[in-house]
Short mmCIF file of C-alpha atoms in Angstrom, two decimals:
data_model
loop_
_atom_site.label_atom_id
_atom_site.label_comp_id
_atom_site.label_asym_id
_atom_site.label_seq_id
_atom_site.Cartn_x
_atom_site.Cartn_y
_atom_site.Cartn_z
CA ALA A 1 5.04 11.39 -31.03
CA GLU A 2 6.63 11.01 -33.87
CA ASN A 3 9.98 11.55 -33.22
CA ILE A 4 9.68 8.84 -30.61
CA GLY A 5 8.54 6.51 -32.68
CA ALA A 6 11.42 7.11 -35.39
CA SER A 7 13.56 6.47 -32.42
CA MET A 8 11.92 3.52 -31.16
CA ALA A 9 11.99 1.68 -34.70
CA GLU A 10 15.72 2.94 -35.23
CA ALA A 11 16.45 1.34 -31.99
CA VAL A 12 14.43 -1.77 -32.74
CA LYS A 13 16.26 -2.33 -36.04
CA ALA A 14 19.66 -1.67 -34.60
CA ALA A 15 19.36 -4.34 -32.02
CA GLU A 16 17.85 -6.87 -34.42
CA SER A 17 21.34 -8.34 -34.64
CA LEU A 18 21.26 -9.34 -30.80
CA PRO A 19 18.55 -12.04 -29.95
CA LYS A 20 18.50 -11.36 -26.13
CA LEU A 21 18.76 -7.37 -25.80
CA ARG A 22 15.24 -5.79 -25.02
CA VAL A 23 14.92 -2.06 -26.13
CA LEU A 24 11.34 -1.52 -25.92
CA GLY A 25 10.37 -1.02 -21.59
CA VAL A 26 7.02 -1.44 -20.75
CA ASN A 27 6.69 0.54 -17.36
CA PRO A 28 3.29 -0.61 -15.28
CA TYR A 29 5.46 -0.38 -12.37
CA ILE A 30 4.12 2.79 -12.23
CA PHE A 31 0.91 2.36 -11.55
CA ASN A 32 1.42 0.27 -9.02
CA ASN A 33 3.56 3.23 -7.11
CA ALA A 34 0.78 5.22 -7.97
CA GLY A 35 -1.86 3.21 -6.07
CA SER A 36 -3.03 0.90 -8.78
CA TYR A 37 -5.49 -2.06 -8.43
CA LEU A 38 -3.35 -5.18 -9.73
CA ALA A 39 -5.87 -5.60 -12.53
CA GLN A 40 -5.31 -1.75 -13.95
CA GLU A 41 -1.62 -2.62 -13.58
CA LEU A 42 -2.12 -5.68 -15.88
CA GLY A 43 -4.58 -4.29 -17.96
CA PHE A 44 -2.91 -0.33 -18.49
CA GLY A 45 0.22 -2.40 -19.30
CA LEU A 46 -0.72 -4.48 -21.81
CA ALA A 47 -1.93 -1.25 -23.31
CA TYR A 48 1.49 0.21 -22.90
CA GLY A 49 3.02 -2.91 -24.30
CA ASN A 50 0.35 -2.70 -27.66
CA GLU A 51 0.80 0.82 -28.12
CA TYR A 52 4.69 -0.51 -28.95
CA LEU A 53 3.49 -2.97 -31.59
CA ARG A 54 0.89 -0.77 -32.70
CA GLN A 55 3.12 2.27 -34.11
CA LEU A 56 6.30 -0.03 -34.55
CA THR A 57 4.43 -2.60 -37.37
CA GLU A 58 2.56 0.35 -38.70
CA ALA A 59 6.12 2.04 -39.47
CA GLY A 60 6.59 -1.44 -41.39
CA LEU A 61 8.70 -3.87 -38.65
CA PRO A 62 7.59 -7.11 -38.38
CA ALA A 63 5.40 -7.71 -35.32
CA ALA A 64 7.49 -10.85 -34.13
CA LEU A 65 10.52 -8.38 -34.24
CA VAL A 66 8.71 -5.65 -32.18
CA ALA A 67 7.92 -8.17 -29.27
CA LYS A 68 10.91 -9.72 -28.96
CA LYS A 69 12.66 -6.81 -28.26
CA ILE A 70 9.73 -5.21 -25.41
CA LYS A 71 10.63 -5.67 -21.94
CA PHE A 72 7.54 -5.48 -19.04
CA ASN A 73 8.61 -3.88 -15.50
CA PHE A 74 5.87 -4.73 -13.29
CA GLY A 75 5.47 -3.68 -9.89
CA VAL A 76 4.31 -6.42 -7.15
CA GLY A 77 2.70 -5.69 -4.22
CA ALA A 78 2.17 -7.62 -0.55
CA ASN A 79 -1.38 -9.48 -1.92
CA TYR A 80 0.79 -13.01 -2.06
CA PHE A 81 -1.38 -15.13 -4.49
CA MET A 82 -2.79 -12.59 -6.59
CA GLU A 83 0.49 -11.10 -7.29
CA ILE A 84 1.37 -14.81 -8.75
CA ALA A 85 -2.00 -14.57 -10.44
CA LYS A 86 -1.35 -11.46 -12.02
CA PHE A 87 1.85 -12.54 -13.35
CA ARG A 88 0.77 -16.04 -14.72
CA ALA A 89 -2.46 -13.69 -16.48
CA ALA A 90 0.05 -11.47 -18.19
CA ARG A 91 1.71 -14.29 -20.01
CA LEU A 92 -1.81 -15.48 -20.88
CA LEU A 93 -3.27 -11.98 -22.38
CA TRP A 94 0.14 -11.22 -23.81
CA ALA A 95 0.31 -14.33 -25.91
CA LYS A 96 -3.17 -13.47 -26.73
CA ILE A 97 -2.46 -9.99 -28.10
CA VAL A 98 0.74 -10.49 -29.65
CA ASP A 99 -1.48 -13.51 -31.52
CA ALA A 100 -3.74 -10.74 -33.47
CA TYR A 101 -0.55 -9.75 -35.04
CA GLN A 102 -0.28 -13.10 -36.35
CA ALA A 103 3.25 -13.34 -35.30
CA ASP A 104 4.73 -16.55 -33.96
CA LYS A 105 4.65 -18.54 -30.86
CA GLU A 106 8.06 -17.73 -29.89
CA SER A 107 7.77 -14.04 -30.20
CA ALA A 108 4.66 -14.37 -27.72
CA LYS A 109 6.78 -14.85 -24.60
CA MET A 110 6.78 -11.84 -22.26
CA THR A 111 9.99 -11.13 -20.60
CA ILE A 112 9.47 -9.74 -16.79
CA HIS A 113 11.08 -8.01 -14.59
CA ALA A 114 9.30 -7.34 -11.38
CA ILE A 115 10.14 -4.53 -8.98
CA THR A 116 9.22 -4.96 -5.02
CA SER A 117 6.32 -1.87 -4.50
CA GLU A 118 6.96 1.66 -3.28
CA TRP A 119 3.12 2.23 -2.40
CA ASN A 120 3.43 0.41 0.44
CA GLN A 121 6.61 1.19 2.39
CA THR A 122 6.60 2.70 5.60
CA ILE A 123 8.47 5.42 7.65
CA PHE A 124 7.59 4.35 10.89
CA ASP A 125 8.48 0.57 11.98
CA ALA A 126 10.55 0.51 8.54
CA HIS A 127 11.91 -2.97 9.51
CA VAL A 128 8.54 -4.05 8.76
CA ASN A 129 8.98 -3.05 4.77
CA LEU A 130 11.87 -6.55 4.57
CA LEU A 131 8.50 -8.54 5.46
CA ARG A 132 6.37 -7.40 2.81
CA SER A 133 9.20 -7.10 0.22
CA GLN A 134 10.05 -10.52 1.04
CA THR A 135 6.62 -11.53 0.61
CA GLU A 136 6.54 -9.68 -2.98
CA ALA A 137 9.76 -11.43 -3.94
CA MET A 138 8.67 -14.86 -2.70
CA SER A 139 5.52 -13.86 -5.08
CA ALA A 140 7.35 -12.90 -8.08
CA THR A 141 9.80 -15.37 -8.12
CA LEU A 142 7.12 -18.40 -7.64
CA ALA A 143 5.08 -16.72 -10.38
CA GLY A 144 8.53 -16.98 -12.82
CA VAL A 145 9.46 -13.82 -13.29
CA ASP A 146 12.45 -13.66 -15.21
CA SER A 147 14.81 -10.62 -12.88
CA LEU A 148 13.55 -8.92 -9.95
CA THR A 149 14.66 -5.95 -8.24
CA VAL A 150 13.95 -6.07 -4.42
CA LEU A 151 13.97 -2.39 -2.81
CA PRO A 152 15.97 -1.25 0.14
CA PHE A 153 13.62 -1.29 3.27
CA ASP A 154 14.24 2.50 4.01
CA LYS A 155 14.08 3.91 0.46
CA SER A 156 10.92 5.63 1.66
CA TYR A 157 13.08 8.23 4.08
CA LYS A 158 16.47 8.39 3.28
CA THR A 159 19.18 7.85 0.78
CA SER A 160 19.94 3.61 0.87
CA ASP A 161 23.14 2.77 2.88
CA ASP A 162 25.31 0.02 2.09
CA ILE A 163 23.67 -2.27 4.80
CA SER A 164 19.87 -1.82 3.30
CA GLU A 165 21.40 -2.49 -0.22
CA ARG A 166 23.46 -5.65 0.81
CA ILE A 167 20.07 -6.88 2.68
CA ALA A 168 18.00 -6.04 -0.22
CA ARG A 169 20.10 -8.33 -2.35
CA ASN A 170 20.33 -11.06 0.01
CA GLN A 171 16.72 -11.26 0.35
CA GLN A 172 16.71 -12.66 -3.49
CA LEU A 173 19.68 -15.23 -2.36
CA LEU A 174 17.62 -16.33 0.37
CA LEU A 175 15.24 -17.66 -1.82
CA LYS A 176 17.44 -18.71 -3.94
CA GLU A 177 20.00 -20.86 -1.67
CA GLU A 178 17.59 -21.51 1.21
CA CYS A 179 14.39 -21.74 -0.59
CA HIS A 180 15.59 -23.27 -3.79
CA PHE A 181 13.07 -21.49 -5.48
CA ASP A 182 15.85 -21.63 -8.43
CA LYS A 183 15.14 -25.16 -8.89
CA ILE A 184 11.43 -25.40 -9.79
CA VAL A 185 9.51 -24.27 -12.52
CA ASP A 186 5.84 -22.90 -11.92
CA PRO A 187 4.80 -24.02 -8.62
CA SER A 188 1.33 -22.96 -8.98
CA ALA A 189 0.32 -24.71 -11.56
CA GLY A 190 -2.28 -27.05 -11.20
CA SER A 191 -3.36 -25.05 -8.11
CA TYR A 192 -7.40 -24.75 -7.96
CA TYR A 193 -6.91 -21.37 -6.05
CA ILE A 194 -4.37 -19.92 -8.07
CA GLU A 195 -6.12 -21.10 -11.39
CA ASN A 196 -9.23 -19.77 -10.76
CA LEU A 197 -7.36 -16.23 -9.53
CA THR A 198 -5.20 -16.05 -12.57
CA VAL A 199 -8.82 -16.45 -14.76
CA ALA A 200 -10.78 -13.98 -12.42
CA LEU A 201 -8.12 -11.48 -12.91
CA ALA A 202 -7.48 -12.03 -16.64
CA GLN A 203 -10.95 -11.24 -16.87
CA GLU A 204 -10.57 -7.82 -15.10
CA ALA A 205 -7.15 -7.32 -16.74
CA TRP A 206 -8.66 -7.47 -20.16
CA SER A 207 -11.47 -5.66 -19.64
CA ASN A 208 -9.18 -2.38 -18.36
CA PHE A 209 -7.11 -3.30 -21.87
CA LEU A 210 -10.19 -2.81 -23.99
CA LYS A 211 -11.53 0.39 -22.32
CA VAL A 212 -8.02 2.00 -23.20
CA GLU A 213 -8.37 0.91 -26.76
CA GLU A 214 -11.69 1.89 -27.10
CA LYS A 215 -10.27 5.00 -26.42
CA GLY A 216 -8.06 4.67 -29.40
CA GLY A 217 -4.83 2.75 -27.43
CA PHE A 218 -2.61 3.65 -24.56
CA TYR A 219 -1.00 6.93 -25.59
CA ALA A 220 -4.50 8.44 -26.94
CA ALA A 221 -5.83 7.45 -23.10
CA VAL A 222 -3.04 8.81 -21.46
CA LYS A 223 -3.04 12.37 -23.69
CA GLU A 224 -7.03 12.24 -22.88
CA GLY A 225 -6.33 11.66 -19.03
CA PHE A 226 -8.26 8.54 -19.04
CA ILE A 227 -5.60 6.38 -17.41
CA GLN A 228 -4.27 8.53 -14.86
CA ALA A 229 -7.68 9.24 -13.67
CA GLU A 230 -8.43 5.88 -13.25
CA ILE A 231 -5.47 5.09 -11.39
CA GLN A 232 -6.02 8.53 -9.09
CA THR A 233 -9.68 7.21 -8.12
CA SER A 234 -8.26 3.81 -7.02
CA SER A 235 -5.64 5.58 -5.24
CA THR A 236 -7.83 7.70 -3.37
CA THR A 237 -10.38 4.27 -2.45
CA ARG A 238 -7.26 2.61 -1.54
CA ALA A 239 -6.13 5.74 0.75
CA ASN A 240 -9.83 5.83 2.72
CA ALA A 241 -9.70 1.67 3.19
CA ILE A 242 -5.98 2.56 5.18
CA ALA A 243 -8.06 5.68 6.98
CA SER A 244 -10.96 3.09 7.88
CA ARG A 245 -8.57 0.19 8.00
CA LYS A 246 -10.16 -1.85 5.88
CA GLU A 247 -6.87 -2.28 4.47
CA ILE A 248 -4.07 -2.96 7.00
CA LEU A 249 -0.46 -1.15 6.99
CA LEU A 250 1.03 -2.88 10.32
CA GLY A 251 2.88 -0.60 11.65
CA THR A 252 1.33 2.49 10.53
CA ASN A 253 -2.71 2.29 10.80
CA GLN A 254 -2.60 -1.04 13.07
CA TYR A 255 -0.20 -2.21 16.01
CA PRO A 256 2.23 0.94 15.98
CA ASN A 257 5.53 0.98 17.88
CA PHE A 258 4.14 2.97 20.53
CA ASN A 259 7.29 5.02 21.53
CA GLU A 260 9.19 5.17 17.95
CA GLN A 261 9.98 8.58 17.14
CA ALA A 262 11.06 9.05 12.98
CA ALA A 263 11.45 12.17 12.07
CA SER A 264 15.20 12.52 12.89
CA LYS A 265 15.90 9.78 10.46
CA ILE A 266 14.32 10.93 7.82
CA GLU A 267 16.37 12.73 4.78
CA THR A 268 14.68 15.26 2.52
CA LEU A 269 15.37 13.27 -0.43
CA ALA A 270 16.74 15.71 -3.08
CA GLN A 271 13.92 16.14 -6.07
CA LYS A 272 15.06 16.52 -9.84
CA ALA A 273 13.87 20.19 -11.11
CA SER A 274 12.02 19.95 -14.12
CA HIS A 275 11.74 22.93 -16.29
CA ALA A 276 9.15 21.46 -18.91
CA GLU A 277 5.69 22.18 -18.53
CA ALA A 278 3.07 19.09 -18.20
CA THR A 279 1.37 19.15 -21.40
CA ILE A 280 -1.18 16.14 -20.19
CA GLN A 281 -2.48 15.13 -16.50
CA THR A 282 0.19 13.61 -14.47
CA LEU A 283 0.43 10.55 -12.06
CA THR A 284 0.69 11.39 -7.89
CA PHE A 285 2.96 9.19 -6.10
CA ASN A 286 1.72 9.45 -2.42
CA ARG A 287 2.34 6.23 -0.69
CA GLY A 288 -0.63 4.71 1.30
CA GLY A 289 0.86 5.58 4.99
CA ASP A 290 1.55 9.05 3.96
CA GLN A 291 -1.56 10.27 5.58
CA PHE A 292 -0.70 9.04 8.94
CA GLU A 293 3.07 9.25 8.80
CA THR A 294 2.10 13.05 8.72
CA LEU A 295 -0.15 12.87 11.37
CA ARG A 296 2.47 10.83 13.71
CA LEU A 297 5.25 13.25 12.14
CA SER A 298 2.84 16.34 13.58
CA THR A 299 2.48 14.93 16.88
CA GLU A 300 6.26 14.02 17.37
CA LYS A 301 7.18 17.83 16.63
CA ALA A 302 4.67 19.27 18.73
CA ALA A 303 5.94 21.20 21.91
CA LYS A 304 3.80 18.38 24.23
CA ARG A 305 2.90 15.21 23.33
CA PRO A 306 -0.74 14.01 24.06
CA LYS A 307 -1.66 11.44 26.55
CA ALA A 308 -4.30 9.33 26.49
CA PHE A 309 -5.22 7.11 29.83
CA MET A 310 -7.18 3.96 29.30
CA LEU A 311 -9.78 4.03 32.49
CA THR A 312 -10.55 0.01 32.69
CA ILE A 313 -13.36 -0.57 34.93
CA GLY A 314 -15.59 -3.15 35.10
CA ASN A 315 -16.11 -6.65 33.14
CA LEU A 316 -12.62 -8.09 32.50
CA ALA A 317 -12.62 -9.51 29.27
CA PHE A 318 -14.41 -5.84 27.64
CA ARG A 319 -12.28 -4.02 29.12
CA LEU A 320 -9.09 -5.87 28.43
CA ALA A 321 -9.96 -5.71 24.64
CA ARG A 322 -11.28 -2.11 24.70
CA ALA A 323 -7.93 -1.11 26.11
CA GLN A 324 -5.95 -2.85 23.97
CA PHE A 325 -7.85 -1.68 21.15
CA SER A 326 -7.85 1.94 21.98
CA CYS A 327 -4.11 1.76 23.09
CA ASN A 328 -3.26 0.79 19.34
CA PHE A 329 -5.86 3.31 17.99
CA PHE A 330 -4.42 6.20 19.39
CA ALA A 331 -0.92 4.97 19.30
CA CYS A 332 -1.43 5.41 15.57
CA ALA A 333 -1.12 9.56 16.26
CA GLY A 334 2.23 8.68 17.94
CA TYR A 335 -0.07 9.35 21.60
CA GLU A 336 1.59 8.27 24.08
CA VAL A 337 -0.68 6.08 25.81
CA ILE A 338 -1.27 4.61 29.50
CA ASP A 339 -3.09 1.02 29.84
CA ASN A 340 -4.18 0.00 33.53
CA LEU A 341 -5.52 -3.19 35.01
CA GLY A 342 -8.84 -1.89 36.23
CA PHE A 343 -10.18 0.47 38.80
CA LYS A 344 -12.85 -0.59 41.44
CA THR A 345 -14.77 3.30 40.49
CA VAL A 346 -14.95 5.78 38.14
CA GLU A 347 -14.02 8.00 40.26
CA GLU A 348 -10.62 6.69 41.05
CA GLY A 349 -9.81 6.16 37.41
CA VAL A 350 -10.46 9.92 36.68
CA ALA A 351 -8.33 10.92 39.47
CA ALA A 352 -5.69 8.41 38.45
CA ALA A 353 -5.53 9.98 35.47
CA GLN A 354 -5.56 13.94 36.66
CA LYS A 355 -2.63 12.84 38.91
CA ALA A 356 -0.55 11.39 35.29
CA ASN A 357 -1.46 14.65 33.38
CA ALA A 358 -3.48 12.96 30.79
CA ASP A 359 -5.04 14.75 27.93
CA ILE A 360 -7.20 11.90 27.13
CA ILE A 361 -9.37 9.79 29.09
CA VAL A 362 -11.01 6.96 27.74
CA LEU A 363 -13.75 4.54 29.65
CA CYS A 364 -12.91 1.15 28.86
CA SER A 365 -15.51 -1.15 29.88
CA SER A 366 -18.93 -3.20 28.09
CA ASP A 367 -22.10 -2.10 26.66
CA ASP A 368 -23.90 -2.98 29.59
CA GLU A 369 -21.91 -0.90 31.84
CA TYR A 370 -21.69 2.17 29.90
CA ALA A 371 -25.00 3.52 30.43
CA GLU A 372 -24.09 3.90 34.27
CA LEU A 373 -20.16 4.38 34.03
CA ALA A 374 -20.20 6.68 31.15
CA PRO A 375 -22.27 9.43 32.68
CA ALA A 376 -20.79 9.40 35.97
CA ALA A 377 -17.01 9.33 34.40
CA PHE A 378 -18.29 12.14 32.33
CA LYS A 379 -19.13 13.98 35.62
CA ALA A 380 -16.09 13.57 37.34
CA ILE A 381 -14.08 14.66 34.54
CA GLY A 382 -15.76 17.76 34.31
CA GLY A 383 -14.23 19.01 31.41
CA LYS A 384 -10.84 19.35 32.11
CA GLN A 385 -9.62 16.43 29.97
CA LEU A 386 -11.43 15.16 26.56
CA PHE A 387 -13.41 12.10 27.56
CA VAL A 388 -13.74 8.92 25.09
CA VAL A 389 -16.24 5.92 25.18
CA ALA A 390 -14.40 3.17 23.31
CA GLY A 391 -16.85 1.16 21.71
CA ALA A 392 -20.65 1.61 20.00
CA PRO A 393 -22.81 0.78 22.71
CA ALA A 394 -26.57 0.36 22.31
CA CYS A 395 -27.19 3.62 24.40
CA MET A 396 -24.86 5.64 22.62
CA ASP A 397 -27.80 7.97 21.63
CA GLU A 398 -28.54 8.55 25.43
CA LEU A 399 -24.86 9.01 26.24
CA LYS A 400 -24.63 11.98 22.96
CA ALA A 401 -27.66 13.84 24.31
CA GLN A 402 -25.66 13.95 27.65
CA GLY A 403 -22.77 15.39 26.09
CA ILE A 404 -20.70 12.76 25.69
CA GLU A 405 -19.54 13.05 22.02
CA HIS A 406 -16.37 11.07 21.16
CA PHE A 407 -16.61 7.42 20.50
CA VAL A 408 -13.57 5.07 19.15
CA ASN A 409 -14.65 1.81 17.53
CA VAL A 410 -14.09 -0.60 14.80
CA ARG A 411 -16.58 1.31 12.46
CA SER A 412 -14.48 4.48 13.36
CA ASN A 413 -12.39 6.20 10.61
CA VAL A 414 -8.90 6.60 12.68
CA LEU A 415 -7.25 9.36 10.29
CA GLU A 416 -10.22 11.35 10.63
CA THR A 417 -10.74 10.94 14.12
CA LEU A 418 -7.32 11.04 15.27
CA LYS A 419 -7.04 14.41 12.69
CA ALA A 420 -9.90 15.98 14.84
CA PHE A 421 -7.91 15.13 18.46
CA ASN A 422 -4.71 16.63 16.81
CA ALA A 423 -7.08 19.48 16.07
CA LYS A 424 -7.46 19.88 19.74
CA LEU A 425 -4.55 18.98 21.11
CA ILE A 426 -1.89 20.23 19.38
#
């Protein structure tokens, strides 16, 4: 750490005569890509920057000089208004920190570079990544960042080609040339909603900043593993939210492209070998959709693609809604889904499903009708296929007592449920 501090001091001194050159990089974008929440990215990022200020002022450099040589590299996710608020809060809090070192106001201006998030990029339905990164680029630009990198939409599964990189560059040009974002300054100023978000996020981020300072600063907190553990907890919480659809990744855990095949387009991206032993706890860079993609790829590579058949019967509104829900549910694992307009009897529906060589038969009807229809369908199937009831009817306990064990509904953990079906079918 002493050698690093000496190198930083030397770099700052060497760049003193170059006022626009920033030689110290604060990189909270790595927290973003590891799955942190916005307030953590901001709070820990400020602590990261404060570590530079502390070490270098203790080494005898003026705080104003050090602050003018720091550049912040933030990630930017798809939470549109919150991201705008994050960058606005960042400037507010950084000025507060620099002011504590009794530096002038000019040096308290924060230079921000934004990089679109890798955490929410997906392999399946990858062009949705363009929508995510465009939203991210828009919120960063409206928040007034100094520079921006839009990552190519295919970065998560291959070495980006000329076309995807050109699209990424053009995404910024669209905001400039078509939306005229280069003609306005702080367009969100005065918005009651965004001003409130800014204040709330600033308070939460400051709380995270103080937690790190209580540990002795950023370097001490990293050595202890505090920051890594906090981010890992957040990443796990967000992954669980995606598994149960509390957080949506369009095209991955909701509304998937039913017949897409992705295995053939994925490159094995070369990993740089590290020969150094880790002396501290490291961050884990799993994307939000990793587990769903692993599940769907295992289906894709299986000898036989499972087939889910919708046995739609009874109340029209309920059967259509539940069939649509169930089709989306099973397509998230890459299953072939067969929807139907409706059957007059469950026996007719079961016969059609068995003729179609279905592996799963999903009964789609109304709660009131399930008490009669579900046992009849279960009996007609006779254990030849897996039987699933779409919904959470009041008679669920009675149906379970009769041997019906599979139900899918909005409270289901989609990922764990599909993993269980894969274990039975693949």
